[in-house]
């Protein structure tokens, strides 16, 4: 049976939020392997574009590891599905009018389900406005600053 209460957040997200739990959690948390995940070949064109857009953003946020590839692939696939359903709804409308009845287009259902999946995965990666309000960022240190501090005095 899964644990009770809300899911535990990764220590990287806790650190960005300024939480005091970070140090004790990092000791027991398994970190994902460093680096960027490899883009799966199964992704379609729209999903590949989403992947190319998101990897640099997630890397810069410090919440991406090589282990996140499948989750990111699911997000990109859901994005592609959402885009396709949105195009269908825009072209065909919200309703299907038949001879005996009128019903909501199945594309609307696909659009809503993909939207829910996107929102859930965006929260996992810290990509929603509400998720970002809980994150605190530290100042970015540029290479010039590092070199200046590492230079021997004199």
PDB file of C-alpha atoms in Angstrom:
ATOM      1  CA  UNK A   1       0.000   0.000   0.000  1.00  0.00           C
ATOM      2  CA  UNK A   2       1.471   3.381  -0.948  1.00  0.00           C
ATOM      3  CA  UNK A   3       2.304   5.857   1.800  1.00  0.00           C
ATOM      4  CA  UNK A   4      -0.305   8.260   3.047  1.00  0.00           C
ATOM      5  CA  UNK A   5      -0.336  11.956   2.392  1.00  0.00           C
ATOM      6  CA  UNK A   6       1.026  13.921  -0.532  1.00  0.00           C
ATOM      7  CA  UNK A   7       3.852  12.600  -2.676  1.00  0.00           C
ATOM      8  CA  UNK A   8       7.336  13.452  -1.493  1.00  0.00           C
ATOM      9  CA  UNK A   9       9.021  16.115  -3.539  1.00  0.00           C
ATOM     10  CA  UNK A  10      12.552  15.589  -4.833  1.00  0.00           C
ATOM     11  CA  UNK A  11      15.196  17.382  -2.792  1.00  0.00           C
ATOM     12  CA  UNK A  12      16.135  19.490  -5.844  1.00  0.00           C
ATOM     13  CA  UNK A  13      12.609  20.943  -5.819  1.00  0.00           C
ATOM     14  CA  UNK A  14      12.709  21.353  -2.025  1.00  0.00           C
ATOM     15  CA  UNK A  15      16.023  23.195  -2.308  1.00  0.00           C
ATOM     16  CA  UNK A  16      14.575  25.552  -4.892  1.00  0.00           C
ATOM     17  CA  UNK A  17      11.716  26.248  -2.508  1.00  0.00           C
ATOM     18  CA  UNK A  18      14.147  27.003   0.305  1.00  0.00           C
ATOM     19  CA  UNK A  19      12.952  24.110   2.463  1.00  0.00           C
ATOM     20  CA  UNK A  20      14.890  23.048   5.557  1.00  0.00           C
ATOM     21  CA  UNK A  21      14.096  19.392   4.800  1.00  0.00           C
ATOM     22  CA  UNK A  22      16.598  19.388   1.935  1.00  0.00           C
ATOM     23  CA  UNK A  23      19.711  18.356   3.854  1.00  0.00           C
ATOM     24  CA  UNK A  24      18.148  15.433   5.697  1.00  0.00           C
ATOM     25  CA  UNK A  25      16.301  14.214   2.588  1.00  0.00           C
ATOM     26  CA  UNK A  26      19.384  14.349   0.367  1.00  0.00           C
ATOM     27  CA  UNK A  27      21.063  11.759   2.564  1.00  0.00           C
ATOM     28  CA  UNK A  28      18.310   9.229   1.903  1.00  0.00           C
ATOM     29  CA  UNK A  29      17.232  10.240  -1.608  1.00  0.00           C
ATOM     30  CA  UNK A  30      18.483   8.444  -4.681  1.00  0.00           C
ATOM     31  CA  UNK A  31      19.659  10.997  -7.229  1.00  0.00           C
ATOM     32  CA  UNK A  32      19.057  10.405 -10.912  1.00  0.00           C
ATOM     33  CA  UNK A  33      22.110  10.034 -13.112  1.00  0.00           C
ATOM     34  CA  UNK A  34      23.503  13.395 -14.192  1.00  0.00           C
ATOM     35  CA  UNK A  35      23.026  14.545 -17.748  1.00  0.00           C
ATOM     36  CA  UNK A  36      20.246  14.895 -20.259  1.00  0.00           C
ATOM     37  CA  UNK A  37      18.019  11.992 -21.284  1.00  0.00           C
ATOM     38  CA  UNK A  38      18.210  10.658 -24.827  1.00  0.00           C
ATOM     39  CA  UNK A  39      15.251  11.538 -27.041  1.00  0.00           C
ATOM     40  CA  UNK A  40      13.312   8.380 -27.978  1.00  0.00           C
ATOM     41  CA  UNK A  41      13.079   7.667 -31.707  1.00  0.00           C
ATOM     42  CA  UNK A  42       9.355   6.906 -31.341  1.00  0.00           C
ATOM     43  CA  UNK A  43       8.412  10.553 -30.831  1.00  0.00           C
ATOM     44  CA  UNK A  44       6.559  12.245 -33.669  1.00  0.00           C
ATOM     45  CA  UNK A  45       7.531  15.650 -35.076  1.00  0.00           C
ATOM     46  CA  UNK A  46       5.492  17.757 -32.639  1.00  0.00           C
ATOM     47  CA  UNK A  47       6.695  15.699 -29.664  1.00  0.00           C
ATOM     48  CA  UNK A  48      10.312  16.116 -30.840  1.00  0.00           C
ATOM     49  CA  UNK A  49       9.860  19.886 -30.992  1.00  0.00           C
ATOM     50  CA  UNK A  50       8.421  19.863 -27.464  1.00  0.00           C
ATOM     51  CA  UNK A  51      11.398  17.775 -26.305  1.00  0.00           C
ATOM     52  CA  UNK A  52      13.863  20.200 -27.882  1.00  0.00           C
ATOM     53  CA  UNK A  53      12.088  23.136 -26.203  1.00  0.00           C
ATOM     54  CA  UNK A  54      11.823  21.570 -22.745  1.00  0.00           C
ATOM     55  CA  UNK A  55      15.210  19.917 -22.211  1.00  0.00           C
ATOM     56  CA  UNK A  56      17.150  23.205 -21.953  1.00  0.00           C
ATOM     57  CA  UNK A  57      14.480  24.717 -19.687  1.00  0.00           C
ATOM     58  CA  UNK A  58      14.403  21.719 -17.325  1.00  0.00           C
ATOM     59  CA  UNK A  59      18.208  21.468 -17.358  1.00  0.00           C
ATOM     60  CA  UNK A  60      18.538  25.144 -16.404  1.00  0.00           C
ATOM     61  CA  UNK A  61      15.984  24.646 -13.619  1.00  0.00           C
ATOM     62  CA  UNK A  62      18.108  21.777 -12.278  1.00  0.00           C
ATOM     63  CA  UNK A  63      15.259  19.242 -12.272  1.00  0.00           C
ATOM     64  CA  UNK A  64      16.305  16.993 -15.174  1.00  0.00           C
ATOM     65  CA  UNK A  65      18.382  13.812 -15.159  1.00  0.00           C
ATOM     66  CA  UNK A  66      18.942  10.961 -17.607  1.00  0.00           C
ATOM     67  CA  UNK A  67      16.378   8.921 -15.652  1.00  0.00           C
ATOM     68  CA  UNK A  68      13.602  11.364 -16.597  1.00  0.00           C
ATOM     69  CA  UNK A  69      13.579  10.453 -20.286  1.00  0.00           C
ATOM     70  CA  UNK A  70      10.450   8.303 -20.267  1.00  0.00           C
ATOM     71  CA  UNK A  71       8.464  10.785 -18.198  1.00  0.00           C
ATOM     72  CA  UNK A  72       9.513  13.599 -20.499  1.00  0.00           C
ATOM     73  CA  UNK A  73       8.652  11.428 -23.526  1.00  0.00           C
ATOM     74  CA  UNK A  74       5.151  10.862 -22.102  1.00  0.00           C
ATOM     75  CA  UNK A  75       4.780  14.609 -21.614  1.00  0.00           C
ATOM     76  CA  UNK A  76       5.876  15.315 -25.199  1.00  0.00           C
ATOM     77  CA  UNK A  77       3.547  12.607 -26.553  1.00  0.00           C
ATOM     78  CA  UNK A  78       0.637  14.048 -24.560  1.00  0.00           C
ATOM     79  CA  UNK A  79       1.494  17.492 -25.946  1.00  0.00           C
ATOM     80  CA  UNK A  80       1.417  16.122 -29.492  1.00  0.00           C
ATOM     81  CA  UNK A  81      -1.923  14.406 -28.820  1.00  0.00           C
ATOM     82  CA  UNK A  82      -3.329  17.618 -27.308  1.00  0.00           C
ATOM     83  CA  UNK A  83      -2.234  19.623 -30.379  1.00  0.00           C
ATOM     84  CA  UNK A  84      -3.806  17.089 -32.784  1.00  0.00           C
ATOM     85  CA  UNK A  85      -7.077  17.039 -30.828  1.00  0.00           C
ATOM     86  CA  UNK A  86      -7.142  20.833 -30.699  1.00  0.00           C
ATOM     87  CA  UNK A  87      -6.758  21.013 -34.483  1.00  0.00           C
ATOM     88  CA  UNK A  88      -9.633  18.532 -34.910  1.00  0.00           C
ATOM     89  CA  UNK A  89     -11.910  20.474 -32.567  1.00  0.00           C
ATOM     90  CA  UNK A  90     -11.068  23.730 -34.361  1.00  0.00           C
ATOM     91  CA  UNK A  91     -11.767  22.157 -37.767  1.00  0.00           C
ATOM     92  CA  UNK A  92     -14.840  20.041 -36.927  1.00  0.00           C
ATOM     93  CA  UNK A  93     -16.329  21.838 -33.928  1.00  0.00           C
ATOM     94  CA  UNK A  94     -17.239  20.670 -30.458  1.00  0.00           C
ATOM     95  CA  UNK A  95     -20.274  18.642 -31.477  1.00  0.00           C
ATOM     96  CA  UNK A  96     -20.999  15.762 -33.838  1.00  0.00           C
ATOM     97  CA  UNK A  97     -24.471  16.043 -35.266  1.00  0.00           C
ATOM     98  CA  UNK A  98     -25.860  12.666 -36.268  1.00  0.00           C
ATOM     99  CA  UNK A  99     -29.184  11.599 -37.720  1.00  0.00           C
ATOM    100  CA  UNK A 100     -30.644  10.542 -34.384  1.00  0.00           C
ATOM    101  CA  UNK A 101     -28.650  12.587 -31.867  1.00  0.00           C
ATOM    102  CA  UNK A 102     -26.028  15.239 -31.251  1.00  0.00           C
ATOM    103  CA  UNK A 103     -23.054  14.408 -29.081  1.00  0.00           C
ATOM    104  CA  UNK A 104     -19.764  15.908 -27.977  1.00  0.00           C
ATOM    105  CA  UNK A 105     -16.972  15.165 -30.418  1.00  0.00           C
ATOM    106  CA  UNK A 106     -14.555  12.425 -29.274  1.00  0.00           C
ATOM    107  CA  UNK A 107     -11.747  14.873 -30.023  1.00  0.00           C
ATOM    108  CA  UNK A 108     -12.981  16.998 -27.106  1.00  0.00           C
ATOM    109  CA  UNK A 109     -12.521  14.019 -24.779  1.00  0.00           C
ATOM    110  CA  UNK A 110      -9.000  13.424 -26.131  1.00  0.00           C
ATOM    111  CA  UNK A 111      -8.241  17.137 -25.699  1.00  0.00           C
ATOM    112  CA  UNK A 112      -9.416  17.107 -22.079  1.00  0.00           C
ATOM    113  CA  UNK A 113      -7.600  13.880 -21.160  1.00  0.00           C
ATOM    114  CA  UNK A 114      -4.355  15.045 -22.751  1.00  0.00           C
ATOM    115  CA  UNK A 115      -4.731  18.372 -20.954  1.00  0.00           C
ATOM    116  CA  UNK A 116      -5.068  16.639 -17.589  1.00  0.00           C
ATOM    117  CA  UNK A 117      -2.041  14.455 -18.304  1.00  0.00           C
ATOM    118  CA  UNK A 118      -0.040  17.528 -19.342  1.00  0.00           C
ATOM    119  CA  UNK A 119      -0.968  19.381 -16.163  1.00  0.00           C
ATOM    120  CA  UNK A 120       0.018  16.422 -13.990  1.00  0.00           C
ATOM    121  CA  UNK A 121       3.399  16.036 -15.695  1.00  0.00           C
ATOM    122  CA  UNK A 122       4.000  19.799 -15.702  1.00  0.00           C
ATOM    123  CA  UNK A 123       3.590  19.735 -11.925  1.00  0.00           C
ATOM    124  CA  UNK A 124       6.115  16.886 -11.704  1.00  0.00           C
ATOM    125  CA  UNK A 125       8.690  18.992 -13.541  1.00  0.00           C
ATOM    126  CA  UNK A 126       7.742  22.328 -11.905  1.00  0.00           C
ATOM    127  CA  UNK A 127       6.386  23.799 -15.143  1.00  0.00           C
ATOM    128  CA  UNK A 128       3.104  25.311 -13.959  1.00  0.00           C
ATOM    129  CA  UNK A 129       2.756  28.846 -12.602  1.00  0.00           C
ATOM    130  CA  UNK A 130       1.683  27.529  -9.197  1.00  0.00           C
ATOM    131  CA  UNK A 131       4.615  25.089  -9.075  1.00  0.00           C
ATOM    132  CA  UNK A 132       7.016  27.935  -9.888  1.00  0.00           C
ATOM    133  CA  UNK A 133       5.644  30.123  -7.097  1.00  0.00           C
ATOM    134  CA  UNK A 134       6.846  27.483  -4.652  1.00  0.00           C
ATOM    135  CA  UNK A 135      10.348  27.409  -6.162  1.00  0.00           C
ATOM    136  CA  UNK A 136      13.150  29.700  -5.077  1.00  0.00           C
ATOM    137  CA  UNK A 137      16.095  30.197  -7.358  1.00  0.00           C
ATOM    138  CA  UNK A 138      19.635  30.945  -6.412  1.00  0.00           C
ATOM    139  CA  UNK A 139      21.611  33.470  -8.427  1.00  0.00           C
ATOM    140  CA  UNK A 140      23.213  32.094 -11.568  1.00  0.00           C
ATOM    141  CA  UNK A 141      26.998  31.984 -11.344  1.00  0.00           C
ATOM    142  CA  UNK A 142      28.650  32.647 -14.666  1.00  0.00           C
ATOM    143  CA  UNK A 143      31.974  31.114 -15.666  1.00  0.00           C
ATOM    144  CA  UNK A 144      33.725  34.512 -15.376  1.00  0.00           C
ATOM    145  CA  UNK A 145      32.740  34.759 -11.715  1.00  0.00           C
ATOM    146  CA  UNK A 146      33.959  31.244 -10.991  1.00  0.00           C
ATOM    147  CA  UNK A 147      37.298  31.899 -12.680  1.00  0.00           C
ATOM    148  CA  UNK A 148      37.713  35.128 -10.700  1.00  0.00           C
ATOM    149  CA  UNK A 149      37.143  33.332  -7.375  1.00  0.00           C
ATOM    150  CA  UNK A 150      39.363  30.378  -8.262  1.00  0.00           C
ATOM    151  CA  UNK A 151      42.332  32.523  -9.363  1.00  0.00           C
ATOM    152  CA  UNK A 152      45.177  32.614  -6.887  1.00  0.00           C
ATOM    153  CA  UNK A 153      45.531  35.983  -5.146  1.00  0.00           C
ATOM    154  CA  UNK A 154      48.043  38.424  -6.497  1.00  0.00           C
TER     155      UNK A 154
END
